[in-house]
Short mmCIF file of C-alpha atoms in Angstrom, two decimals:
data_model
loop_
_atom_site.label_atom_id
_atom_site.label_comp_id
_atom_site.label_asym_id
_atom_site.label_seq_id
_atom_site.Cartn_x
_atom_site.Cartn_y
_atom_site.Cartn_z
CA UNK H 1 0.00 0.00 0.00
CA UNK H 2 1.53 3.71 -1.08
CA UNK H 3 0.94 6.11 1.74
CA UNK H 4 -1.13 9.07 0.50
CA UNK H 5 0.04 11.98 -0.63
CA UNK H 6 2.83 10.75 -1.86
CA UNK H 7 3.27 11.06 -5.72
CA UNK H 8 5.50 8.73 -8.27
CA UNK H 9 8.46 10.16 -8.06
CA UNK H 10 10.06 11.96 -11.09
CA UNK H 11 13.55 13.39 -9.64
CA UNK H 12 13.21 17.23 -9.29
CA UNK H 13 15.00 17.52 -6.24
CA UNK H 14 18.54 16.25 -5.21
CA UNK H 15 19.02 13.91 -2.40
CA UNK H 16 20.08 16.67 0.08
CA UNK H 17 16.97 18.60 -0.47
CA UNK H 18 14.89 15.68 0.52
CA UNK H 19 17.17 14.94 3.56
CA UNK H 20 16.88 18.20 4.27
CA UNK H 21 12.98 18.36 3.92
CA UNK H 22 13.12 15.40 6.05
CA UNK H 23 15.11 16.64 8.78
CA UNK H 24 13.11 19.56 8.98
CA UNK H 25 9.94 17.66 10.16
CA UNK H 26 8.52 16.57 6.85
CA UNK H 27 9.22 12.64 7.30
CA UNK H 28 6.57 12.06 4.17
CA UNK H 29 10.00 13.43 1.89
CA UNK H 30 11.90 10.54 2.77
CA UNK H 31 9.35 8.32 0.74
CA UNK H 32 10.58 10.13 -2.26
CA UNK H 33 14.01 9.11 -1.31
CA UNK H 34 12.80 5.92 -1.38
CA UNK H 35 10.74 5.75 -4.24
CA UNK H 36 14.68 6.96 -6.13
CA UNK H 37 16.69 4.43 -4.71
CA UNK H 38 14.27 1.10 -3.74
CA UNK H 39 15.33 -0.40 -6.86
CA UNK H 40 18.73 -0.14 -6.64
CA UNK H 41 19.11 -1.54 -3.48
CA UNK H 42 16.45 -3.86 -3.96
CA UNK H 43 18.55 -4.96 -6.82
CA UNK H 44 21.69 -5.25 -4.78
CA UNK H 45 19.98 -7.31 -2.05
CA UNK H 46 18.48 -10.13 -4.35
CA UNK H 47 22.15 -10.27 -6.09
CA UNK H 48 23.66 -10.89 -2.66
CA UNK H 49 20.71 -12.81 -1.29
CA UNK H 50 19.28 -14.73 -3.76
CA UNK H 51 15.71 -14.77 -2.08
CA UNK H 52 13.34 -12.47 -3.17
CA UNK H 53 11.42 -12.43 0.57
CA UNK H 54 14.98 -11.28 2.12
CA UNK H 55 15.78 -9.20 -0.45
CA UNK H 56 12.60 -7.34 0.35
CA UNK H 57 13.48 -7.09 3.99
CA UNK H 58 16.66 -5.84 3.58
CA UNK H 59 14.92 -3.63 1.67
CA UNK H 60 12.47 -2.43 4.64
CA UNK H 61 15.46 -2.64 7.26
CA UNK H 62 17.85 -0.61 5.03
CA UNK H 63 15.55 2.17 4.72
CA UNK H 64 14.43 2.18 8.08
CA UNK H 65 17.83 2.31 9.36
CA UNK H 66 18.59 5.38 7.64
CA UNK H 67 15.62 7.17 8.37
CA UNK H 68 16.31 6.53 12.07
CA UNK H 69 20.00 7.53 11.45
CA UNK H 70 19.86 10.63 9.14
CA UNK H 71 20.64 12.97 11.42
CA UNK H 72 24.14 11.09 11.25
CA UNK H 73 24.13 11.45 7.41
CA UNK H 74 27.30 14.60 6.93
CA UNK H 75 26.68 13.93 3.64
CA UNK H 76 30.49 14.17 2.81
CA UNK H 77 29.58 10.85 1.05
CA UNK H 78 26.65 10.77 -1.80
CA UNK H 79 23.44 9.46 -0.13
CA UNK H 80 22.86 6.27 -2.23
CA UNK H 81 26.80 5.29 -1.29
CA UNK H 82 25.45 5.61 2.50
CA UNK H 83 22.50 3.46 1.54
CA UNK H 84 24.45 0.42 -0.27
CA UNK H 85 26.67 0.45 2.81
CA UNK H 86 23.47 0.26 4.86
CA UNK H 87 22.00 -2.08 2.67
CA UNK H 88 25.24 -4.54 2.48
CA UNK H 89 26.14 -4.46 6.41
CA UNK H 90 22.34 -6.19 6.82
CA UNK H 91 22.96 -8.47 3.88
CA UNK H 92 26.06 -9.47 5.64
CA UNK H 93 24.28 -10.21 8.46
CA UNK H 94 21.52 -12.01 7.30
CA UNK H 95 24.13 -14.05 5.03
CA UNK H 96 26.33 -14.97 8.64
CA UNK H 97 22.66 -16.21 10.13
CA UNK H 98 22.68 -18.32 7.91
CA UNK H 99 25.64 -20.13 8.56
CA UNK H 100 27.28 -22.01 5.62
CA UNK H 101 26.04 -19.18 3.16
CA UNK H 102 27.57 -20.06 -0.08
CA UNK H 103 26.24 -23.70 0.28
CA UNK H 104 23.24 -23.18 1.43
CA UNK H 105 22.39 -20.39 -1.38
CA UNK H 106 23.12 -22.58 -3.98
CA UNK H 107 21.37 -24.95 -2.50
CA UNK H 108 18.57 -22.93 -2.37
CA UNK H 109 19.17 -21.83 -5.60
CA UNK H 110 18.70 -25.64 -6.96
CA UNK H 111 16.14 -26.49 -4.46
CA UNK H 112 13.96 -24.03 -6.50
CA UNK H 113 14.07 -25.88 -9.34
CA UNK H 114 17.24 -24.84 -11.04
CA UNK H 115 18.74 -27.83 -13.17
CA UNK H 116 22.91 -27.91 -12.32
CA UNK H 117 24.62 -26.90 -15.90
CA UNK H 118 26.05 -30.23 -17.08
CA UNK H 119 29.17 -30.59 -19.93
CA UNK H 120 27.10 -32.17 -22.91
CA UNK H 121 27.23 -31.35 -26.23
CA UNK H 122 23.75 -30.15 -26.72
CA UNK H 123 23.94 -27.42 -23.59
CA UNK H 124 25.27 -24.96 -26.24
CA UNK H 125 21.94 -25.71 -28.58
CA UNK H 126 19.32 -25.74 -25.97
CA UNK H 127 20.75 -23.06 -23.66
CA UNK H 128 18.55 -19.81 -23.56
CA UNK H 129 18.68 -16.68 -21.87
CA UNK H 130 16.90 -17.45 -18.78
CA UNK H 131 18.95 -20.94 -18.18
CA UNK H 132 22.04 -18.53 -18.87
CA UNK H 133 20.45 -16.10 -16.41
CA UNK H 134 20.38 -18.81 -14.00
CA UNK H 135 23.30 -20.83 -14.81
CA UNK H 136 25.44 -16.99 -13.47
CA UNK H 137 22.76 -16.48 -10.66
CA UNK H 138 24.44 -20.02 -9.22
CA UNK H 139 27.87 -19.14 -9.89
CA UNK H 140 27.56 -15.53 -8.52
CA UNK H 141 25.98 -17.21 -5.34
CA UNK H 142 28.95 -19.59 -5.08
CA UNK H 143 31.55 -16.67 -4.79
CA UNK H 144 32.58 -15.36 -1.38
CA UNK H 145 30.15 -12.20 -0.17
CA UNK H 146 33.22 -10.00 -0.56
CA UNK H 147 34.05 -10.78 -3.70
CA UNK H 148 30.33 -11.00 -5.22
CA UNK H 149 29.22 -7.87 -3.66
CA UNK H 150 32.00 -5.77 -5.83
CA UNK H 151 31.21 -7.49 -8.88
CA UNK H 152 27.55 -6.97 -8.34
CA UNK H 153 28.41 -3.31 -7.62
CA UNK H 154 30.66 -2.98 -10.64
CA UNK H 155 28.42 -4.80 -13.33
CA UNK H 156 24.89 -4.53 -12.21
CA UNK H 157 24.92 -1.25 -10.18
CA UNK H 158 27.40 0.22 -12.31
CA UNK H 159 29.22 2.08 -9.74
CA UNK H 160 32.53 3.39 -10.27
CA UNK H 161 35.64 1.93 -9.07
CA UNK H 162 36.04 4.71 -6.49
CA UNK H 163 32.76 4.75 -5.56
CA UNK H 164 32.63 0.86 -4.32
CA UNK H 165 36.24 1.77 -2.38
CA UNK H 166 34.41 4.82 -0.42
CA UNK H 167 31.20 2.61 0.24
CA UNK H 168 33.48 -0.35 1.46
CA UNK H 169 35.87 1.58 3.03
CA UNK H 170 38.82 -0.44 1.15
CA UNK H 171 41.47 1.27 -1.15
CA UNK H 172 40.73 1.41 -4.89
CA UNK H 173 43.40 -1.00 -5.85
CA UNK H 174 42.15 -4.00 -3.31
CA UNK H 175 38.16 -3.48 -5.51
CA UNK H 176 40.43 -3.85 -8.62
CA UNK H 177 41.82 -6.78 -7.79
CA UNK H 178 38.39 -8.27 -5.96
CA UNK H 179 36.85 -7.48 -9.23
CA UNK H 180 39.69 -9.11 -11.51
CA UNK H 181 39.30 -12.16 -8.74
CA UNK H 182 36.00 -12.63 -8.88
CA UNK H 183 35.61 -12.73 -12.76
CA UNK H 184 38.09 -14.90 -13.17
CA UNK H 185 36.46 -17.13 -10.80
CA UNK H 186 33.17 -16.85 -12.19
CA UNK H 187 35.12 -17.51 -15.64
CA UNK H 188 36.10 -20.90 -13.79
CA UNK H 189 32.54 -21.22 -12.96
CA UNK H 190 31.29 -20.66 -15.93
CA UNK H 191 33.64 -23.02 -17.90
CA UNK H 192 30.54 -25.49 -18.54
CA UNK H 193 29.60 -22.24 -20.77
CA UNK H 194 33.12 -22.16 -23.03
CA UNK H 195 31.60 -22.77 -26.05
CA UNK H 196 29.41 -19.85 -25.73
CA UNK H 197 32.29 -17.52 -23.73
CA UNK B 1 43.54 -23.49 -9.39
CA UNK B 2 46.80 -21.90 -12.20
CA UNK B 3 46.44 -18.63 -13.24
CA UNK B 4 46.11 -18.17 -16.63
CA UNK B 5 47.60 -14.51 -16.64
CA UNK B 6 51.21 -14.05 -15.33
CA UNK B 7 50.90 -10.11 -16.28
CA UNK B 8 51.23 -7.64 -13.94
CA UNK B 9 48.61 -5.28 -15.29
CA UNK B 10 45.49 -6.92 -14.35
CA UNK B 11 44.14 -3.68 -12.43
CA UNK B 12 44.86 -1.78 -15.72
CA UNK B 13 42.75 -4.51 -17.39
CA UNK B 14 39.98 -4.46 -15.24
CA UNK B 15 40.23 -0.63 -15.70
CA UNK B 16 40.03 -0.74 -19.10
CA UNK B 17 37.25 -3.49 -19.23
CA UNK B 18 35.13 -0.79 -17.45
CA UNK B 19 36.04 1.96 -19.57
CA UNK B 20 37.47 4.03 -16.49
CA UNK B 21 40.79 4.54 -18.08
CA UNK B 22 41.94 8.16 -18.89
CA UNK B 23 42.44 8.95 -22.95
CA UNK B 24 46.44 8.45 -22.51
CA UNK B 25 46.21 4.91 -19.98
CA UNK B 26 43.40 3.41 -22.60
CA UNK B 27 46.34 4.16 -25.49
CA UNK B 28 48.93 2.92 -23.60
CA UNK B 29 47.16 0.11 -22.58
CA UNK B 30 45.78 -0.76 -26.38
CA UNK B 31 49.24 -0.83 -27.25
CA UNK B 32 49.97 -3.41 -24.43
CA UNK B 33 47.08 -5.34 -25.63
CA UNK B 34 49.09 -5.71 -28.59
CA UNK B 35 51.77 -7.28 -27.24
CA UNK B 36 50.72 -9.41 -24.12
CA UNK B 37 48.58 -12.39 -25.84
CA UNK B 38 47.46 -13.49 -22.09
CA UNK B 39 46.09 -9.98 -21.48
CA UNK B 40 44.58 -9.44 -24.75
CA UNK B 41 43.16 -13.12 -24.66
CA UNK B 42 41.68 -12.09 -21.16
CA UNK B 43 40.04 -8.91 -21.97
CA UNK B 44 38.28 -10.60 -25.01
CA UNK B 45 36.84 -13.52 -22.48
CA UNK B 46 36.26 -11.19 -19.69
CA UNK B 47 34.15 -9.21 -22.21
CA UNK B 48 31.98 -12.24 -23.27
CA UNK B 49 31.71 -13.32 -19.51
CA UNK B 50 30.25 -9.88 -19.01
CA UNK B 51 27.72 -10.45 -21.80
CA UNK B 52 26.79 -13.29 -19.81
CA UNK B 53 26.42 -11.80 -16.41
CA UNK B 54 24.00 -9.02 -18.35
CA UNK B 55 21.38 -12.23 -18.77
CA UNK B 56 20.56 -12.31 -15.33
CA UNK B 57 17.94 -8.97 -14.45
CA UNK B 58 15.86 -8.27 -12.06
CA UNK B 59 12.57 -7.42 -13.49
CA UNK B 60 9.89 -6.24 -10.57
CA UNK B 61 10.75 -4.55 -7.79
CA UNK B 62 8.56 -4.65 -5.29
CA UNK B 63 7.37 -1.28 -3.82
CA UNK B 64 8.80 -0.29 -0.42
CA UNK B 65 6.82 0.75 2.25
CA UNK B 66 7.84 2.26 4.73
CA UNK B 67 5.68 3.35 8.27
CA UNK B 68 6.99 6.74 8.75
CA UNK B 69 5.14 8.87 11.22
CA UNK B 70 3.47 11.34 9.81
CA UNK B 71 4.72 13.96 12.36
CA UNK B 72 8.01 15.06 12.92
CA UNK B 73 10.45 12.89 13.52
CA UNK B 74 11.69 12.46 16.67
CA UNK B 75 14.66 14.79 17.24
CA UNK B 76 17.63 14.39 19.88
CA UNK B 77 18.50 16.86 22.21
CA UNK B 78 21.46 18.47 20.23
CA UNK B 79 19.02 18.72 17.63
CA UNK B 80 16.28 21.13 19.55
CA UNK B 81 18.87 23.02 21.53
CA UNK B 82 20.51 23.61 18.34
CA UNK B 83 16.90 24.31 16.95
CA UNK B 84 16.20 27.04 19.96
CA UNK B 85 19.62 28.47 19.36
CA UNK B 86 18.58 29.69 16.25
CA UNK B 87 14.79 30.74 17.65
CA UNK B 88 16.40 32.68 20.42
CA UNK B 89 17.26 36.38 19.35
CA UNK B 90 21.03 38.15 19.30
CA UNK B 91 20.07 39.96 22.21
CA UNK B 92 19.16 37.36 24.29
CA UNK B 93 21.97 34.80 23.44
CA UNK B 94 24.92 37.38 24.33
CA UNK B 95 22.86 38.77 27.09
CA UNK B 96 22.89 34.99 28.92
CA UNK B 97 26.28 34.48 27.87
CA UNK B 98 27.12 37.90 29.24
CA UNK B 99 25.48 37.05 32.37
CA UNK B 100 27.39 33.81 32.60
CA UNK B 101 30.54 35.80 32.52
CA UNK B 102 29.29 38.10 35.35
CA UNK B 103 28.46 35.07 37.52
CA UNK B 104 31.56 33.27 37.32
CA UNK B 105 33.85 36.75 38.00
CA UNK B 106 31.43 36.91 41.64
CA UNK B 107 32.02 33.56 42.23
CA UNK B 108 35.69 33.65 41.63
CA UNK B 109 36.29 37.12 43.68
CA UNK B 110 33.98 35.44 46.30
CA UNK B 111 35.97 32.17 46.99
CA UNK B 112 39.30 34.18 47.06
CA UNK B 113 37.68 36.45 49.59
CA UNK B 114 38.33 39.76 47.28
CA UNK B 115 37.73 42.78 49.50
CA UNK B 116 37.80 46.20 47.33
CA UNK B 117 37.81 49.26 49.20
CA UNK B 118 38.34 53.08 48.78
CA UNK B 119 39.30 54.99 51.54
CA UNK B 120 41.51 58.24 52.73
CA UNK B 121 44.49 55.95 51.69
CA UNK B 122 43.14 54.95 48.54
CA UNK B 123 42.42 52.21 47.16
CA UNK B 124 42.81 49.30 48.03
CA UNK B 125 42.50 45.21 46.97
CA UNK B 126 42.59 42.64 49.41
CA UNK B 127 42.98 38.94 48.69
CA UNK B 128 42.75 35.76 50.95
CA UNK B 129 41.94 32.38 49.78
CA UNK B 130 39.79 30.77 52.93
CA UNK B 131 39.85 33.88 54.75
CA UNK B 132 43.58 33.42 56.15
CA UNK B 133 44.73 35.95 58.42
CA UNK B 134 47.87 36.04 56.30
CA UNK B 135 46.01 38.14 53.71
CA UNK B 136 47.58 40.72 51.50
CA UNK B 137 46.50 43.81 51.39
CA UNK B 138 47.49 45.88 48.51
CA UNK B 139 47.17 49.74 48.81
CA UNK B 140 47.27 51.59 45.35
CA UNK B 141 47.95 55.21 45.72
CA UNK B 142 48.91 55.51 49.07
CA UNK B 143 48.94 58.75 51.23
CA UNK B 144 52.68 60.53 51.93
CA UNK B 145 51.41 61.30 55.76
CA UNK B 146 53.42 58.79 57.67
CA UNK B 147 52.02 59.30 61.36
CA UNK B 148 48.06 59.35 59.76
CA UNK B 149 48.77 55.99 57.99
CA UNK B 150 50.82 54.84 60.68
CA UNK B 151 47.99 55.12 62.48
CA UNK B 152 45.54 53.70 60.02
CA UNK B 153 47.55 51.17 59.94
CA UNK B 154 47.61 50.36 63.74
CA UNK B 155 43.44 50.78 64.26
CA UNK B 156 43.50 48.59 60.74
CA UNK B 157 45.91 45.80 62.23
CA UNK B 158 43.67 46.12 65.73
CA UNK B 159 40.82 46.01 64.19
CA UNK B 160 41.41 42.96 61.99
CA UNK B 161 43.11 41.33 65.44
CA UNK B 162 39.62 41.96 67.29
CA UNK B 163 37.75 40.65 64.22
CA UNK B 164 40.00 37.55 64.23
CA UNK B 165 39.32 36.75 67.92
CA UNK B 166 35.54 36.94 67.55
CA UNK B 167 35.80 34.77 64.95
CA UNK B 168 38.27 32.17 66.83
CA UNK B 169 35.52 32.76 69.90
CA UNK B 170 32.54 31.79 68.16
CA UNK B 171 34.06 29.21 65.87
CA UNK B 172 35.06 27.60 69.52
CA UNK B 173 31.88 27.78 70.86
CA UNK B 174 30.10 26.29 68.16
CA UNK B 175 32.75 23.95 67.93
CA UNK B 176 32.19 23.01 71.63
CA UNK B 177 28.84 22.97 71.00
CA UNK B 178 28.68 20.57 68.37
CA UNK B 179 31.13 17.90 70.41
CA UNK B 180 28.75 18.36 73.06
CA UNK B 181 26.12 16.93 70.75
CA UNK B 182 27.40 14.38 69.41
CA UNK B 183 28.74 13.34 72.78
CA UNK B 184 24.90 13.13 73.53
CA UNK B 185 24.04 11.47 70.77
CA UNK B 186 26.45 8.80 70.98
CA UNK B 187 25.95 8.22 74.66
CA UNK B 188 22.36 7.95 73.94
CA UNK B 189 22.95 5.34 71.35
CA UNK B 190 25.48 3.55 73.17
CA UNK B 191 23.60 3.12 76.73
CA UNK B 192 20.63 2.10 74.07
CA UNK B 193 22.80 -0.45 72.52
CA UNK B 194 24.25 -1.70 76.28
CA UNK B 195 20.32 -2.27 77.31
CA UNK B 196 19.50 -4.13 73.58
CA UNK B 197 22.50 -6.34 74.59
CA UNK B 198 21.72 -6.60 78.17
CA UNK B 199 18.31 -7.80 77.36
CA UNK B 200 19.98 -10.27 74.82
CA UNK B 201 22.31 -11.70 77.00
CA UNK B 202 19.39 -12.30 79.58
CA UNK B 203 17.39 -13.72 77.51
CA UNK B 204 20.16 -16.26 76.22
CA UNK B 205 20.55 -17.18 79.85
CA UNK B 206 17.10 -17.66 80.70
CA UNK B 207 16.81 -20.03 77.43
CA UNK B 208 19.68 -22.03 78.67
CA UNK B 209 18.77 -22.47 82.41
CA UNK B 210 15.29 -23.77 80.88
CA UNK B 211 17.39 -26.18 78.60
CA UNK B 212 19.04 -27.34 80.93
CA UNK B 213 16.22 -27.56 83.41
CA UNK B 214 14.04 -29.42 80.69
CA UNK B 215 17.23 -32.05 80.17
CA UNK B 216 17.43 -32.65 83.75
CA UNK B 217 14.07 -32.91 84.22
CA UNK B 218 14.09 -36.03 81.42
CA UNK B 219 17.21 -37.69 82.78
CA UNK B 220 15.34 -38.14 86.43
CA UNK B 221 11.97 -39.43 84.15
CA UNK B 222 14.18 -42.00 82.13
CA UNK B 223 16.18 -43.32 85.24
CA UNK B 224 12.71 -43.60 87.00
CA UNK B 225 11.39 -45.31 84.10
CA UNK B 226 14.27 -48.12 84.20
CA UNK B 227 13.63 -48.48 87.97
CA UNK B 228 10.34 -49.77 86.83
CA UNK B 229 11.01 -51.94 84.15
CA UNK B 230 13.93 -53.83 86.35
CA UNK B 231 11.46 -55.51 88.34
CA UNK B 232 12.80 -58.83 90.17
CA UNK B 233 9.98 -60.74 88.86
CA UNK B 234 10.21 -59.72 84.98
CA UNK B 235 12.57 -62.22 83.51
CA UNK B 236 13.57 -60.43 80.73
CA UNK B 237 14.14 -56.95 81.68
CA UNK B 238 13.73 -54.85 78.62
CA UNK B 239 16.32 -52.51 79.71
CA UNK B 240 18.82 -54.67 81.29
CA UNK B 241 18.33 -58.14 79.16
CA UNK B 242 17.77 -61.25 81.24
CA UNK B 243 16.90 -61.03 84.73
CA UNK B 244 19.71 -63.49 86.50
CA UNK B 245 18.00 -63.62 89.79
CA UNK B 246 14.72 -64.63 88.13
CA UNK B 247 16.28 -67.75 86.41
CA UNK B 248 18.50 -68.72 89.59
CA UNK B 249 15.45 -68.93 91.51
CA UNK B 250 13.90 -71.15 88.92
CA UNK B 251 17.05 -73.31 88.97
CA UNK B 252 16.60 -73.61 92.61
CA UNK B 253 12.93 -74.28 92.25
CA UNK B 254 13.25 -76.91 89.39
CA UNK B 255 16.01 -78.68 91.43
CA UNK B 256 13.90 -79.02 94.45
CA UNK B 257 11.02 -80.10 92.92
CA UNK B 258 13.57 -82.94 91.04
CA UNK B 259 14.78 -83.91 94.61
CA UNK B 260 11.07 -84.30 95.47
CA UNK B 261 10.19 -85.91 93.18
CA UNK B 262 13.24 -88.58 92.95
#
């Protein structure tokens, strides 16, 4: 349900404005804020999560959290770099709740009906985009949180090297090098797929 | 797992994969392209990978919502005092803050016992921290007469001296007074806590004398009880096992009545 009053939103104002507007006793603003940005991280948390329930509720805390924090916001940083740090700490910690993560997602992952890629002949005929779409959904999940979350940054959110160092707090050289890690793993991953790479 | 790359410009490639190389590091990275086969042969596989990764989208997005009160939201203290900072007017901030000042001059001068005073020889500033009698008292300007501020100085000096006995006078009588009440008090207490322990102590005694009494008292009922039960006739004597006499005088009667008999 959309509160009322509060209109589609179509980007007139920058992100201080509405933090501003916010802080200033008009808490409706915020939902603007996140009517801009609830994709994104919405995005980022079904990329790290794989469930679209959790993804939601990361969703829901993430906001929530910075509402309750802005006053803390300096905004030395850009907002939506505050937000995906928000967003990944409770991804984090809904990924170490869960124990043996990386297992258990791709577990998950083929407990919902996802067939395992397998090294015949005919993959390369029958394969389509969504079994492609799934086959790098698995090996994404199988990477280590710190390496997927920079490679979701860098290819889906399509954030700027710099950018993903200030939200991680990590020099830009060490994302380089996650990033060059993690798509060469994913290339490993992915070798069932060589005929089409 | 063996890398397949040995180079070591795989940040520049990842760089230049994302297109975030400046004009001059893309150039002079093309032209490495052209002669490291492992980095060229990378870039071209990282590219299709990339392709790849573009399959997977995420298509709805559910919508968020949020339950945001739809008053203001709640503020901390820094926050509103910051807030009535900027209410308050000019006159009114430097006004308290003057204030402030004012107060904490008094209360300095009055804790080191500042006495200011302008008189025939001037003026003068006196300062004593704890009222000591070892004060110093500055005189600014002071008068050339020698015999008037001679004087001055005497009925000053006697002065203070009578000032400093009252004070030595009644800070021993209330002194004396005090001791005196607390020697009271603490009599009072302590002839209160010699009757709490008197009555204690006798009622400890009077619990043990009817102890004892009451042990006493069942020693002489037990001992009268085994008088009972040691009977001559009873044969077996619950308390003392076989009565001998009994059974001797049954030998003696069964051997008579044998000698009878024979």
């Amino acid at each position: 349900m959309v509160p009322k009053g509060v209109e589609p939103f179509e980007g007139a104002e920058q992100d201080n404005e509405l933090i501003e507007r916010t802080l200033n006793g008009e808490p409706q603003a915020f939902n603007l804020l996140v009517r801009r940005w609830e994709r994104q991280i919405y995005a980022l948390a079904f990329r790290m999560l794989g469930r679209e329930e959790e993804a939601y509720d990361i969703c829901q805390e993430t906001f929530m959290s910075a509402y309750r924090n802005l006053s803390k916001f300096r905004g030395e940083a850009k907002f939506s770099s505050w937000l995906y740090r928000i967003a990944l700490n409770c991804c984090h910690t809904r990924l170490r709740s869960r124990g043996n993560s990386d297992l258990s997602l791709e577990q998950q992952l083929e407990d919902q009906g996802f067939e395992p890629a397998t090294n015949s002949e005919s993959l390369n005929d029958t394969l389509h985009r969504d079994q492609i779409a799934g086959i790098v959904k698995r090996a994404l999940a199988g990477l280590p949180p710190e390496m997927r979350q920079v490679i979701i940054m860098k290819e889906y959110q399509g954030l700027k090297f710099h950018e993903i160092a200030e939200i991680l707090n990590i020099p830009v050289s060490t994302v380089k090098t996650r990033v060059y890690t993690g798509l060469e793993q994913l290339k490993q991953r992915l070798s069932h797929l060589r005929s089409v790479l | 797992m063996k890398p397949q790359n040995n180079c070591q410009r795989k940040e520049d490639l990842v760089t230049y994969l994302y297109g975030e190389l400046t004009p001059s590091e893309e150039k002079n990275f093309k032209e490495h392209l052209n002669i490291c086969s492992s980095c060229k042969k990378e870039a071209s596989e990282f590219g299709m990978l990339r392709e790849n990764l573009q399959t997977w989208q995420v298509e709805e997005t559910p919508r968020v919502v949020l339950d945001l009160p739809t008053t203001q939201r709640p503020r901390s203290l820094k926050e509103i005092l910051q807030e009535l900072g900027s209410i308050l007017p000019a006159w009114f901030k430097y006004g308290t803050g003057f204030a402030a000042a004012c107060a904490a001059s008094l209360l300095l001068l009055a804790v080191f016992n500042t006495q200011i005073r302008y008189d025939q020889n001037g003026f003068s500033f006196n300062v004593a921290l704890f009222n000591s009698s070892n004060s110093k008292n500055i005189i600014v300007n002071p008068q050339p007469n020698d015999e008037v501020a001679r004087a001055m100085v005497t009925k000053i000096l006697n002065d203070k001296e009578a000032q400093i006995n009252q004070a030595l006078e009644e800070k021993r009588s209330q002194i004396e007074k005090e001791l005196r009440k607390q020697i009271d008090i603490l009599s009072g207490e302590l002839s209160q806590k010699s009757n709490t322990e008197l009555s204690k102590v006798s009622l400890e005694l009077k619990r043990q004398q009817r102890s004892d009494l009451e042990k006493a008292l069942q020693q002489i009922q037990r001992q009268r009880t085994q008088e009972t039960f040691s009977d001559d006739d009873d044969p077996f004597n619950l308390w003392g096992g076989v009565n001998n006499k009994v059974i001797e005088r049954a030998m003696e009667n069964t051997q008579t009545f044998e000698q009878s008999g024979q």
